[in-house]
Coordinates of C-alpha atoms in Angstrom, one line a residue:
M153 CA 8.0 29.2 23.7
H154 CA 6.4 31.7 21.4
N155 CA 3.5 33.6 22.9
I156 CA 0.4 33.2 20.8
E157 CA -1.1 36.3 22.2
A158 CA 1.7 38.3 20.7
A159 CA 1.5 39.8 17.2
H160 CA 3.3 36.9 15.5
I161 CA 3.5 33.1 15.6
N162 CA 6.5 31.1 14.5
G163 CA 7.3 27.6 13.2
K164 CA 7.8 26.0 16.5
F165 CA 4.3 27.0 17.6
L166 CA 2.9 25.6 14.3
Y167 CA 4.7 22.4 14.8
Y168 CA 3.5 21.7 18.3
A169 CA 0.0 22.8 17.4
F170 CA 0.0 20.3 14.5
V171 CA 1.2 17.5 16.8
A172 CA -1.5 18.3 19.3
G173 CA -4.1 18.2 16.6
G174 CA -2.7 14.9 15.3
N175 CA -2.8 13.3 18.7
Q176 CA -6.6 14.0 18.9
V177 CA -7.1 12.2 15.5
F178 CA -4.9 9.3 16.6
Q179 CA -7.0 8.9 19.8
H180 CA -10.3 9.0 17.9
Q181 CA -9.6 6.8 14.8
V182 CA -12.3 4.3 15.7
E183 CA -14.9 7.0 16.2
I184 CA -14.1 8.6 12.9
N185 CA -14.0 5.2 11.1
K186 CA -17.4 4.1 12.4
I187 CA -19.2 7.1 10.8
N188 CA -17.4 6.8 7.4
V189 CA -20.1 6.3 4.7
F190 CA -19.0 8.8 2.0
P191 CA -17.7 8.6 -0.7
V192 CA -17.3 4.9 0.0
N193 CA -18.6 3.0 3.0
D194 CA -15.2 1.5 3.8
K195 CA -14.8 2.7 7.4
D196 CA -11.2 3.9 7.0
T197 CA -11.3 7.7 7.1
G198 CA -9.9 7.9 10.7
T199 CA -7.2 5.4 9.7
N200 CA -6.3 7.4 6.6
L201 CA -6.2 10.8 8.4
A202 CA -4.1 9.2 11.1
S203 CA -1.7 7.8 8.6
T204 CA -1.3 11.1 6.7
I205 CA -0.7 13.0 10.0
R206 CA 1.7 10.4 11.2
S207 CA 3.8 10.8 8.0
V208 CA 4.2 14.5 8.8
I209 CA 5.1 14.0 12.4
D210 CA 7.6 11.2 11.6
N211 CA 9.3 13.1 8.8
I212 CA 9.8 16.7 10.0
K213 CA 11.3 18.4 13.0
P214 CA 10.4 21.7 14.7
H215 CA 11.9 24.7 13.0
K216 CA 11.8 28.3 14.2
S217 CA 10.7 29.6 10.8
Y218 CA 6.9 29.4 10.1
K219 CA 7.4 29.3 6.4
T220 CA 10.0 26.5 6.6
T221 CA 7.7 24.5 8.9
V222 CA 4.6 24.9 6.8
N223 CA 6.5 23.9 3.7
N224 CA 7.9 20.8 5.3
M225 CA 4.5 19.8 6.6
A226 CA 2.9 20.2 3.2
D227 CA 5.7 18.1 1.5
A228 CA 5.5 15.4 4.1
A229 CA 1.7 15.2 3.9
L230 CA 1.7 15.0 0.1
M231 CA 4.2 12.1 0.2
G232 CA 2.4 10.2 2.9
A233 CA -1.2 11.0 2.2
R234 CA -3.6 8.1 2.4
G235 CA -7.2 7.8 1.2
N236 CA -9.6 10.5 0.0
S237 CA -9.6 12.4 3.3
G238 CA -5.8 12.2 3.6
V239 CA -5.2 13.6 0.2
I240 CA -7.7 16.5 0.7
F241 CA -6.0 17.3 4.0
A242 CA -2.6 17.2 2.3
Q243 CA -3.9 19.6 -0.4
F244 CA -5.1 22.0 2.3
L245 CA -1.6 22.1 3.8
H246 CA -0.2 22.5 0.3
G247 CA -2.4 25.5 -0.2
L248 CA -1.3 26.9 3.1
S249 CA 2.4 26.5 2.2
R250 CA 1.8 28.2 -1.2
E251 CA -0.1 31.1 0.2
T252 CA 2.1 31.8 3.2
L253 CA 4.5 34.7 2.9
N254 CA 8.2 33.8 3.0
K255 CA 8.6 35.0 6.6
P256 CA 10.0 33.4 9.8
S257 CA 6.8 34.4 11.7
I258 CA 3.4 35.6 10.6
T259 CA 0.6 37.7 12.1
F260 CA -3.0 36.4 12.7
P261 CA -4.4 38.3 9.7
E262 CA -1.7 36.7 7.5
F263 CA -2.6 33.3 8.9
A264 CA -6.3 33.9 8.2
E265 CA -5.5 35.1 4.7
S266 CA -3.4 32.0 3.9
V267 CA -6.2 29.7 5.2
H268 CA -8.7 31.6 3.0
K269 CA -6.6 31.3 -0.1
S270 CA -5.9 27.6 0.5
I271 CA -9.6 26.7 0.0
P272 CA -9.6 26.8 -3.9
Y273 CA -6.6 24.4 -3.8
M274 CA -8.8 21.8 -2.2
Y275 CA -11.8 22.3 -4.5
K276 CA -9.7 22.3 -7.7
A277 CA -8.0 19.1 -6.6
I278 CA -11.3 17.2 -6.5
A279 CA -13.0 16.1 -9.8
N280 CA -16.5 16.3 -8.3
P281 CA -16.4 18.3 -5.0
A282 CA -19.4 17.8 -2.8
E283 CA -20.7 20.3 -0.2
G284 CA -21.6 18.9 3.2
T285 CA -18.1 17.3 3.6
M286 CA -14.7 18.1 4.9
L287 CA -14.4 20.8 2.2
T288 CA -17.4 22.7 3.5
V289 CA -16.3 22.7 7.1
I290 CA -12.8 23.9 6.4
K291 CA -14.2 26.6 4.1
E292 CA -16.7 27.9 6.7
W293 CA -13.8 27.8 9.3
S294 CA -11.7 30.0 7.0
I295 CA -14.6 32.5 6.5
F296 CA -14.9 32.9 10.3
L297 CA -11.2 33.4 10.7
N298 CA -11.2 36.1 8.0
S299 CA -14.2 37.8 9.7
Q300 CA -12.0 38.2 12.8
K301 CA -8.9 39.5 11.1
E302 CA -9.1 42.8 12.9
A303 CA -8.4 41.0 16.2
I304 CA -4.7 41.3 15.4
H305 CA -3.5 40.6 19.0
D306 CA -6.2 38.1 20.0
F307 CA -5.2 35.0 18.0
R308 CA -5.7 32.8 21.0
N309 CA -9.3 33.6 21.6
V310 CA -10.3 33.7 17.9
I311 CA -9.0 30.1 17.5
I312 CA -10.8 29.0 20.7
D313 CA -14.0 30.6 19.5
S314 CA -13.8 29.0 16.1
I315 CA -14.7 25.6 17.5
A316 CA -18.4 26.8 17.8
I317 CA -18.4 27.5 14.0
L318 CA -16.7 24.2 13.3
E319 CA -19.2 22.2 15.4
K320 CA -22.2 24.0 13.8
S321 CA -20.8 23.3 10.3
L322 CA -20.1 19.7 11.1
A323 CA -23.6 19.2 12.5
E324 CA -25.1 20.7 9.3
T325 CA -23.3 18.1 7.1
T326 CA -26.1 15.7 8.2
L327 CA -28.6 17.7 6.2
Q328 CA -26.5 18.3 3.0
L329 CA -26.0 14.9 1.4
K330 CA -28.5 12.1 0.8
I331 CA -26.3 9.5 2.5
F332 CA -26.0 11.6 5.6
K333 CA -29.7 12.3 5.8
K334 CA -30.4 8.6 5.4
T335 CA -28.0 7.5 8.1
G336 CA -28.2 10.6 10.4
L337 CA -24.4 10.7 10.4
V338 CA -22.0 13.6 9.9
D339 CA -19.1 13.6 7.4
A340 CA -16.2 11.5 8.7
G341 CA -13.5 13.7 7.2
A342 CA -15.1 16.8 8.6
K343 CA -15.3 15.2 12.0
G344 CA -11.6 14.4 11.7
F345 CA -10.7 18.0 10.9
V346 CA -12.9 19.3 13.8
L347 CA -11.1 16.9 16.2
F348 CA -7.7 18.1 14.8
I349 CA -8.6 21.8 15.6
K350 CA -9.9 20.7 19.1
G351 CA -6.4 19.3 19.7
I352 CA -4.8 22.6 18.7
I353 CA -7.2 24.5 21.0
D354 CA -6.3 22.2 23.9
F355 CA -2.6 23.0 23.3
I356 CA -3.3 26.8 23.1
K357 CA -5.1 26.6 26.5
H358 CA -2.7 24.4 28.4
R359 CA 0.7 24.6 26.5
N360 CA 1.3 20.9 27.4
I361 CA 4.3 20.4 25.2
R362 CA 5.8 17.5 27.1
D363 CA 2.6 15.5 26.9
I364 CA 2.2 16.4 23.2
V365 CA 5.7 15.2 22.3
S366 CA 5.3 12.1 24.4
G367 CA 2.0 11.3 22.7
A368 CA 3.4 11.9 19.2
G369 CA 6.4 9.7 19.9
Q370 CA 4.3 6.7 20.5
N371 CA 4.1 4.4 17.5
I372 CA 0.3 4.4 17.3
S373 CA -0.9 1.7 15.0
L374 CA -3.6 2.3 12.4
I375 CA -6.9 1.1 13.8
H376 CA -9.6 -0.5 11.6
T377 CA -13.2 -0.7 12.5
E378 CA -15.2 -3.9 12.7
E379 CA -18.4 -2.4 11.6
L380 CA -18.8 -2.2 7.8
V381 CA -22.0 -2.1 5.8
D382 CA -22.1 -4.9 3.2
E383 CA -22.7 -2.9 0.1
E384 CA -21.7 -3.4 -3.5
I385 CA -18.3 -2.0 -4.5
N386 CA -18.3 -0.5 -8.0
Y387 CA -14.6 0.0 -8.2
R388 CA -12.3 -2.5 -6.5
F389 CA -9.0 -0.7 -6.0
C390 CA -8.3 2.5 -4.1
T391 CA -5.3 3.7 -6.0
E392 CA -2.8 6.4 -5.2
A393 CA 0.4 7.6 -6.7
I394 CA 3.0 10.4 -6.7
I395 CA 3.7 11.8 -10.2
K396 CA 6.7 14.1 -10.7
N397 CA 7.2 16.6 -13.5
L398 CA 3.7 16.3 -14.9
K399 CA 3.6 16.8 -18.6
V400 CA -0.1 17.6 -18.8
S401 CA -2.3 20.0 -16.8
K402 CA -3.8 18.9 -13.6
N403 CA -7.3 19.3 -15.2
D404 CA -6.3 17.0 -18.0
L405 CA -5.0 14.5 -15.5
Q406 CA -8.3 14.6 -13.7
L407 CA -10.1 13.9 -16.9
I408 CA -7.9 10.8 -17.6
L409 CA -8.5 9.5 -14.1
R410 CA -12.3 10.1 -14.3
K411 CA -12.4 7.9 -17.4
N412 CA -10.9 5.1 -15.3
G413 CA -13.0 5.4 -12.1
D414 CA -14.3 7.8 -9.5
S415 CA -13.4 9.5 -6.2
V416 CA -10.7 11.4 -8.2
V417 CA -8.4 13.8 -6.4
V418 CA -5.3 15.4 -7.8
A419 CA -3.3 17.2 -5.1
G420 CA 0.0 19.1 -5.2
S421 CA 1.6 20.9 -8.2
Q422 CA 2.9 20.3 -11.7
S423 CA 6.3 19.4 -10.3
I424 CA 4.9 16.8 -7.8
S425 CA 1.3 15.6 -7.8
R426 CA -0.5 13.1 -5.7
I427 CA -3.4 11.3 -7.3
H428 CA -6.3 9.3 -5.7
V429 CA -8.8 7.3 -7.7
H430 CA -11.0 4.3 -7.3
T431 CA -10.7 2.0 -10.3
N432 CA -11.1 -1.6 -11.4
H433 CA -8.0 -1.6 -13.7
P434 CA -4.9 -0.1 -12.1
A435 CA -2.4 -1.8 -14.4
P436 CA -3.6 -0.2 -17.7
L437 CA -4.2 3.1 -15.9
F438 CA -0.6 3.2 -14.8
H439 CA 0.7 2.1 -18.2
Q440 CA -1.0 5.2 -19.5
L441 CA 0.3 7.4 -16.6
K442 CA 3.9 6.5 -17.2
D443 CA 3.9 8.7 -20.3
L444 CA 2.5 11.7 -18.4
G445 CA 5.4 12.1 -15.9
T446 CA 7.6 10.1 -13.6
V447 CA 5.5 7.7 -11.4
S448 CA 7.7 7.5 -8.3
Y449 CA 5.3 6.0 -5.7
Q450 CA 2.2 3.8 -5.9
K451 CA -0.3 2.4 -3.3
V452 CA -3.2 0.2 -4.2
D453 CA -5.7 -1.1 -1.6
D454 CA -8.1 -3.9 -2.6
M455 CA -11.4 -2.6 -1.2
V456 CA -13.2 -5.9 -1.9
R457 CA -10.6 -7.7 0.3
Q458 CA -11.0 -5.0 2.9
Q459 CA -14.7 -5.6 2.9
E460 CA -14.3 -9.3 3.2
I461 CA -11.9 -8.9 6.1
A462 CA -14.5 -6.8 8.0
T463 CA -17.8 -8.6 7.1
K464 CA -17.2 -11.7 5.0
R465 CA -14.3 -13.6 6.7
K466 CA -14.5 -17.3 5.9
W467 CA -12.1 -18.3 8.7
N468 CA -10.7 -16.8 11.8
I469 CA -7.0 -17.1 10.7
A470 CA -5.7 -14.6 8.2
L471 CA -3.2 -15.7 5.5
V472 CA -0.6 -13.3 4.1
T473 CA 2.1 -13.6 1.4
D474 CA 4.0 -11.4 -1.0
S475 CA 3.6 -11.0 -4.7
T476 CA 6.5 -13.4 -5.5
C477 CA 3.9 -16.1 -4.6
D478 CA 2.5 -17.5 -7.8
L479 CA -1.1 -18.7 -7.5
S480 CA -4.1 -18.2 -9.8
Q481 CA -6.3 -15.1 -8.9
E482 CA -9.2 -17.5 -8.4
L483 CA -7.4 -19.4 -5.6
I484 CA -6.2 -16.1 -4.0
D485 CA -9.8 -14.7 -4.0
Y486 CA -11.4 -18.0 -2.8
Y487 CA -9.1 -18.4 0.1
Q488 CA -9.1 -14.6 0.8
I489 CA -5.3 -14.5 0.7
N490 CA -3.7 -11.1 1.4
V491 CA -1.0 -10.6 -1.2
V492 CA 1.4 -7.7 -0.5
P493 CA 3.0 -6.4 -3.8
V494 CA 6.8 -6.0 -4.2
S495 CA 7.8 -2.8 -5.9
L496 CA 9.3 -3.0 -9.3
N497 CA 11.2 -0.1 -10.9
F498 CA 12.0 0.6 -14.6
G499 CA 14.3 3.5 -14.3
H500 CA 12.6 6.2 -12.2
H501 CA 9.1 4.7 -12.8
Q502 CA 7.8 2.5 -9.9
Y503 CA 5.2 -0.2 -10.3
L504 CA 3.5 -2.7 -8.0
D505 CA 4.1 -6.3 -9.0
K506 CA 0.9 -7.9 -10.4
V507 CA -1.2 -4.9 -9.4
T508 CA -0.1 -1.9 -11.5
M509 CA 2.3 -4.1 -13.7
Q510 CA 0.8 -7.2 -15.2
P511 CA 3.0 -9.9 -16.9
H512 CA 2.1 -9.1 -20.5
Q513 CA 3.1 -5.4 -19.9
F514 CA 6.2 -6.4 -18.1
Y515 CA 7.8 -8.6 -20.8
D516 CA 7.1 -5.9 -23.4
M517 CA 9.0 -3.4 -21.3
L518 CA 11.7 -5.9 -20.4
E519 CA 12.5 -6.2 -24.1
S520 CA 12.2 -2.5 -25.0
H521 CA 13.3 -0.5 -21.9
P522 CA 16.9 0.6 -21.9
E523 CA 17.3 0.0 -18.2
F524 CA 17.0 -3.4 -16.5
P525 CA 14.2 -3.4 -13.9
K526 CA 15.0 -3.4 -10.1
T527 CA 13.0 -4.6 -7.2
S528 CA 12.7 -3.2 -3.7
Q529 CA 11.7 -5.0 -0.5
I530 CA 8.4 -4.4 1.1
N531 CA 9.0 -2.0 4.0
E532 CA 8.1 -2.6 7.7
Q533 CA 5.4 0.1 7.8
T534 CA 3.4 -1.6 5.0
F535 CA 3.3 -4.7 7.1
V536 CA 2.5 -2.7 10.3
N537 CA -0.6 -1.2 8.5
L538 CA -1.7 -4.6 7.2
Y539 CA -1.2 -6.5 10.4
S540 CA -3.0 -3.9 12.5
H541 CA -5.9 -4.2 10.0
L542 CA -6.0 -8.0 10.2
A543 CA -5.5 -8.1 14.0
S544 CA -8.5 -5.8 14.3
H545 CA -10.7 -8.6 12.7
Y546 CA -8.9 -12.0 13.0
D547 CA -7.9 -14.2 15.9
A548 CA -4.4 -14.9 14.3
V549 CA -2.3 -14.3 11.3
I550 CA 0.1 -16.5 9.3
A551 CA 2.5 -14.9 6.8
I552 CA 4.6 -16.8 4.4
H553 CA 7.3 -15.0 2.4
L554 CA 9.9 -15.5 -0.3
T555 CA 13.4 -16.6 0.9
R556 CA 15.1 -14.1 3.1
N557 CA 18.3 -14.7 1.0
F558 CA 16.6 -12.8 -1.9
S559 CA 15.0 -9.9 0.0
G560 CA 14.6 -8.1 3.3
T561 CA 10.8 -8.5 3.0
Y562 CA 10.8 -11.4 5.5
T563 CA 12.8 -9.5 8.0
N564 CA 10.5 -6.4 7.8
S565 CA 7.5 -8.6 8.1
V566 CA 8.9 -10.2 11.3
K567 CA 9.6 -6.7 12.8
A568 CA 6.1 -5.5 12.1
A569 CA 4.6 -8.7 13.4
E570 CA 6.5 -8.4 16.7
R571 CA 5.1 -4.9 17.2
I572 CA 1.5 -5.7 16.4
K573 CA 1.6 -8.9 18.5
K574 CA 2.4 -6.8 21.5
E575 CA -0.2 -4.1 20.8
F576 CA -3.1 -6.4 19.9
K577 CA -2.2 -9.5 22.0
K578 CA -2.8 -11.8 19.0
P579 CA -0.5 -14.4 17.5
I580 CA 1.2 -13.5 14.2
H581 CA 3.5 -16.3 12.7
V582 CA 5.9 -15.2 10.0
I583 CA 7.5 -18.0 8.0
D584 CA 10.5 -18.0 5.6
S585 CA 9.5 -20.3 2.8
K586 CA 13.1 -20.6 1.7
N587 CA 11.6 -20.5 -1.8
L588 CA 9.6 -18.4 -4.1
S589 CA 7.1 -18.4 -7.0
G590 CA 5.2 -21.6 -7.5
A591 CA 6.9 -23.4 -4.5
L592 CA 5.8 -20.5 -2.3
G593 CA 2.4 -20.7 -3.9
L594 CA 2.0 -24.4 -3.0
L595 CA 3.0 -23.7 0.6
V596 CA 0.5 -20.9 0.8
L597 CA -2.3 -23.1 -0.7
N598 CA -1.5 -26.0 1.6
T599 CA -1.8 -23.7 4.5
A600 CA -5.0 -22.3 3.2
L601 CA -6.5 -25.7 3.0
N602 CA -5.5 -26.5 6.6
I603 CA -7.1 -23.3 7.7
E604 CA -10.3 -24.3 5.8
K605 CA -10.2 -27.6 7.6
A606 CA -10.4 -25.7 10.9
E607 CA -7.2 -27.2 12.2
S608 CA -5.6 -25.6 15.2
L609 CA -3.2 -22.7 14.7
S610 CA -0.3 -24.7 16.2
S611 CA -0.8 -27.7 14.0
I612 CA -1.1 -25.5 10.9
V613 CA 2.1 -23.7 11.7
E614 CA 3.9 -27.0 12.6
S615 CA 2.7 -28.6 9.3
L616 CA 3.9 -25.5 7.4
K617 CA 7.3 -25.5 8.9
K618 CA 7.7 -29.2 7.9
N619 CA 6.5 -28.6 4.4
V620 CA 9.1 -25.8 3.8
G621 CA 11.8 -28.5 3.2
Q622 CA 9.5 -30.4 0.8
A623 CA 8.7 -27.5 -1.6
H624 CA 10.8 -27.3 -4.8
I625 CA 11.0 -25.2 -7.9
F626 CA 13.0 -25.9 -11.1
V627 CA 13.3 -23.2 -13.7
S628 CA 14.2 -24.0 -17.3
V629 CA 15.7 -20.8 -18.8
R630 CA 15.4 -20.4 -22.6
D631 CA 18.5 -18.1 -22.8
L632 CA 20.7 -16.1 -20.4
K633 CA 20.0 -12.7 -21.8
S634 CA 18.0 -11.5 -18.7
M635 CA 20.3 -13.1 -16.2
I636 CA 23.3 -11.3 -17.9
R637 CA 21.5 -7.9 -17.9
G638 CA 20.4 -8.4 -14.3
G639 CA 23.9 -9.3 -13.2
R640 CA 23.0 -12.8 -12.0
V641 CA 25.5 -14.2 -14.6
S642 CA 28.7 -12.4 -15.6
K643 CA 29.0 -11.1 -19.2
P644 CA 32.0 -13.4 -20.0
K645 CA 30.4 -16.5 -18.6
G646 CA 27.1 -15.5 -20.3
F647 CA 28.9 -15.1 -23.7
I648 CA 30.5 -18.5 -23.4
A649 CA 27.2 -20.2 -22.3
N650 CA 25.3 -18.5 -25.2
T651 CA 28.0 -19.4 -27.7
L652 CA 27.8 -23.1 -26.6
G653 CA 24.0 -22.9 -26.5
L654 CA 23.7 -23.9 -22.8
N655 CA 20.3 -23.8 -21.1
P656 CA 20.7 -23.8 -17.3
V657 CA 18.2 -25.2 -14.8
V658 CA 17.9 -23.0 -11.7
S659 CA 16.6 -24.2 -8.4
M660 CA 16.8 -23.4 -4.7
D661 CA 18.8 -25.2 -2.0
K662 CA 17.6 -26.1 1.5
D663 CA 18.7 -22.8 2.9
G664 CA 16.8 -20.7 0.3
K665 CA 19.7 -19.8 -1.9
S666 CA 19.7 -20.1 -5.7
L667 CA 21.2 -23.3 -7.0
L668 CA 22.4 -24.2 -10.6
F669 CA 20.8 -27.6 -10.9
G670 CA 22.2 -28.5 -14.3
K671 CA 23.2 -27.4 -17.8
T672 CA 21.8 -28.7 -21.1
F673 CA 22.0 -27.7 -24.7
S674 CA 18.3 -26.9 -25.3
Q675 CA 15.2 -26.0 -23.3
Q676 CA 13.5 -29.3 -24.0
A677 CA 16.6 -31.1 -22.7
S678 CA 16.6 -29.0 -19.5
L679 CA 12.9 -29.8 -19.0
N680 CA 13.6 -33.5 -19.5
K681 CA 16.2 -33.2 -16.8
I682 CA 13.7 -31.6 -14.5
F683 CA 11.1 -34.3 -15.2
R684 CA 13.6 -37.1 -14.5
H685 CA 14.6 -35.4 -11.2
I686 CA 11.0 -35.1 -10.1
Q687 CA 10.4 -38.8 -10.8
K688 CA 13.5 -39.6 -8.7
L689 CA 12.3 -37.3 -5.8
S690 CA 8.9 -39.0 -5.8
I691 CA 10.1 -42.6 -5.5
N692 CA 9.7 -42.6 -1.7
K693 CA 7.4 -39.6 -1.5
T694 CA 4.2 -38.4 -3.0
V695 CA 3.7 -35.3 -5.1
W696 CA 1.0 -33.5 -3.0
N697 CA 0.5 -31.1 -5.9
Y698 CA 2.4 -29.1 -8.5
M699 CA 2.2 -25.9 -10.5
V700 CA 3.5 -25.1 -14.0
L701 CA 4.7 -21.5 -14.5
H702 CA 5.9 -19.7 -17.6
A703 CA 7.3 -16.4 -18.6
H704 CA 5.0 -15.5 -21.5
N705 CA 5.3 -19.0 -22.9
L706 CA 1.8 -20.6 -22.5
Q707 CA 2.4 -23.2 -25.3
G708 CA 5.5 -24.5 -23.6
A709 CA 3.8 -24.5 -20.2
E710 CA 0.9 -26.6 -21.6
Q711 CA 3.3 -29.2 -23.0
A712 CA 5.1 -29.3 -19.6
E713 CA 1.8 -29.8 -17.8
D714 CA 0.9 -32.8 -20.1
R715 CA 4.2 -34.4 -19.1
M716 CA 3.6 -33.7 -15.4
K717 CA 0.1 -35.3 -15.6
R718 CA 1.7 -38.5 -16.9
I719 CA 4.3 -38.5 -14.1
T720 CA 1.9 -37.6 -11.2
G721 CA -1.5 -38.7 -12.4
K722 CA -2.8 -35.3 -11.3
E723 CA -3.9 -32.0 -12.8
A724 CA -1.8 -29.0 -12.0
V725 CA -3.1 -26.7 -9.2
S726 CA -2.8 -24.0 -11.8
T727 CA -0.7 -22.9 -14.8
V728 CA 0.2 -19.2 -14.5
D729 CA 2.4 -16.5 -15.9
I730 CA 5.3 -16.3 -13.5
S731 CA 5.6 -13.3 -11.3
P732 CA 7.3 -10.4 -13.1
V733 CA 9.8 -10.0 -10.2
I734 CA 10.9 -13.6 -10.9
G735 CA 10.5 -13.5 -14.7
M736 CA 12.8 -10.5 -14.9
H737 CA 15.8 -12.8 -14.2
A738 CA 14.4 -16.0 -15.8
G739 CA 13.7 -14.1 -19.0
K740 CA 10.9 -14.4 -21.5
G741 CA 10.2 -18.0 -22.5
A742 CA 11.3 -19.6 -19.3
I743 CA 9.2 -22.5 -17.9
A744 CA 9.2 -23.6 -14.3
I745 CA 7.8 -26.6 -12.4
S746 CA 7.0 -26.4 -8.7
I747 CA 6.2 -29.3 -6.5
L748 CA 5.3 -30.0 -2.9
L749 CA 6.1 -33.5 -1.6
T750 CA 4.6 -35.4 1.2
P751 CA 6.0 -38.5 2.9

């Protein structure tokens, strides 16, 4: 192992020091979360820093070269940064990588100089930098390091001595911002950075590499704090993205983001930037951003839902689904349903279904974009983050997903649930709906009503499993253009069908696979076929409720609802624009009816 008291330090030392610092942050997530009141009192700074550091540790390996290691760290942090504090920390690493000489090892004066030169990177990244925060503490640490540059051979003691400067700077944050003076707290991001350096100092003193590697290898879940002040949230969505090959300056990008919200940070470079902004309207914002570069990653956290989870839970069982579930936003909000968005890609541009891509934008792009959109399953880590959050506050979790035959989302949800169940000792039930869209929506709604009735967890899950076989969806497709473009129907068959004027009805079988229910020669004829089939199904059973869905065809949906009222004697649960990830195959103009039957 490289000797830190020698004239140079290399990449392996940097790597293990970073891991040691990260372990300290992992262990103190709750402490950091509890004191988080700025810029938003959402108690997640510790969680965000831990997530950012975890992305570095998980994605790089020790390398002998210092320059290679610091570059790899900066890239991994930029890609995995989470929250305001995480993006600032990533930008600090980005500055270090840019200002480190291209050498396999560096001296202490060179290290101190690179830290000093990284400070402007952080300040320039933030639209409204505030003193008395993480920024100030890192800046004052860099000033101390530079004042000791003459101690060329005493890197070890300088770093150890720097903790006094860090702790003094941290304590003084209480006096620098009104919110800290009022609460008597220090800045949470600054606290996280001080703990990070403390971990590095412990490593310098003890060289406990085996313990460090063991600690880093543990899949430590993100921990979310119970305590959250009930305050008004001005901007609902904490929004982040990676933008590659930026066509405007970073300053211009900051100005655009500031017009859409606050807490603006733009980290990285022109070739790859990471943005952070709190906004109420992520969809129009990302519609604008698509023309400024390639949006290759997006993350949007609903801070209103996060606040409800922590302080305004209506029930003690959390309900989760994915964005292929079609329900009105009013029902989703009332029942505090956690909807995880599926990713939707037009070429190299990524969007989040129903969050950064709304139906009216989607159908315009479906018609005009040269490439047919693609979807990608929700990954396991997304569910790990969500379930650890929910398990921190609820007694149990029920998740209901689209059919496993269409996506790996269900499987990833199951894997995440197994892990969090073991860690938090709380039940998480993940159910394959064997369906999607409105049929999935009705299953979710029925489950929400049973939770509202305070039924037992076991009876709710048992009822849900029985209902899976009673949920149906029938989609009347106006034409086959989208199915042909998406590969669901071959071009020769599609040509013949279009020539004959066939309008298929698509449904799902009992195993959750798509089923061609019938062919007619007009959309009205296919709808009539659906209505007759629903009447037949309800001879010995009752339609518990139904939904009408449409792909940008409200007039057709309203006519279909009138017919369903006559058949069932009931109003629809809701009439909604079908999820874009479903509408991409059904095509513009499609109409769907979903029903849930009871014996």
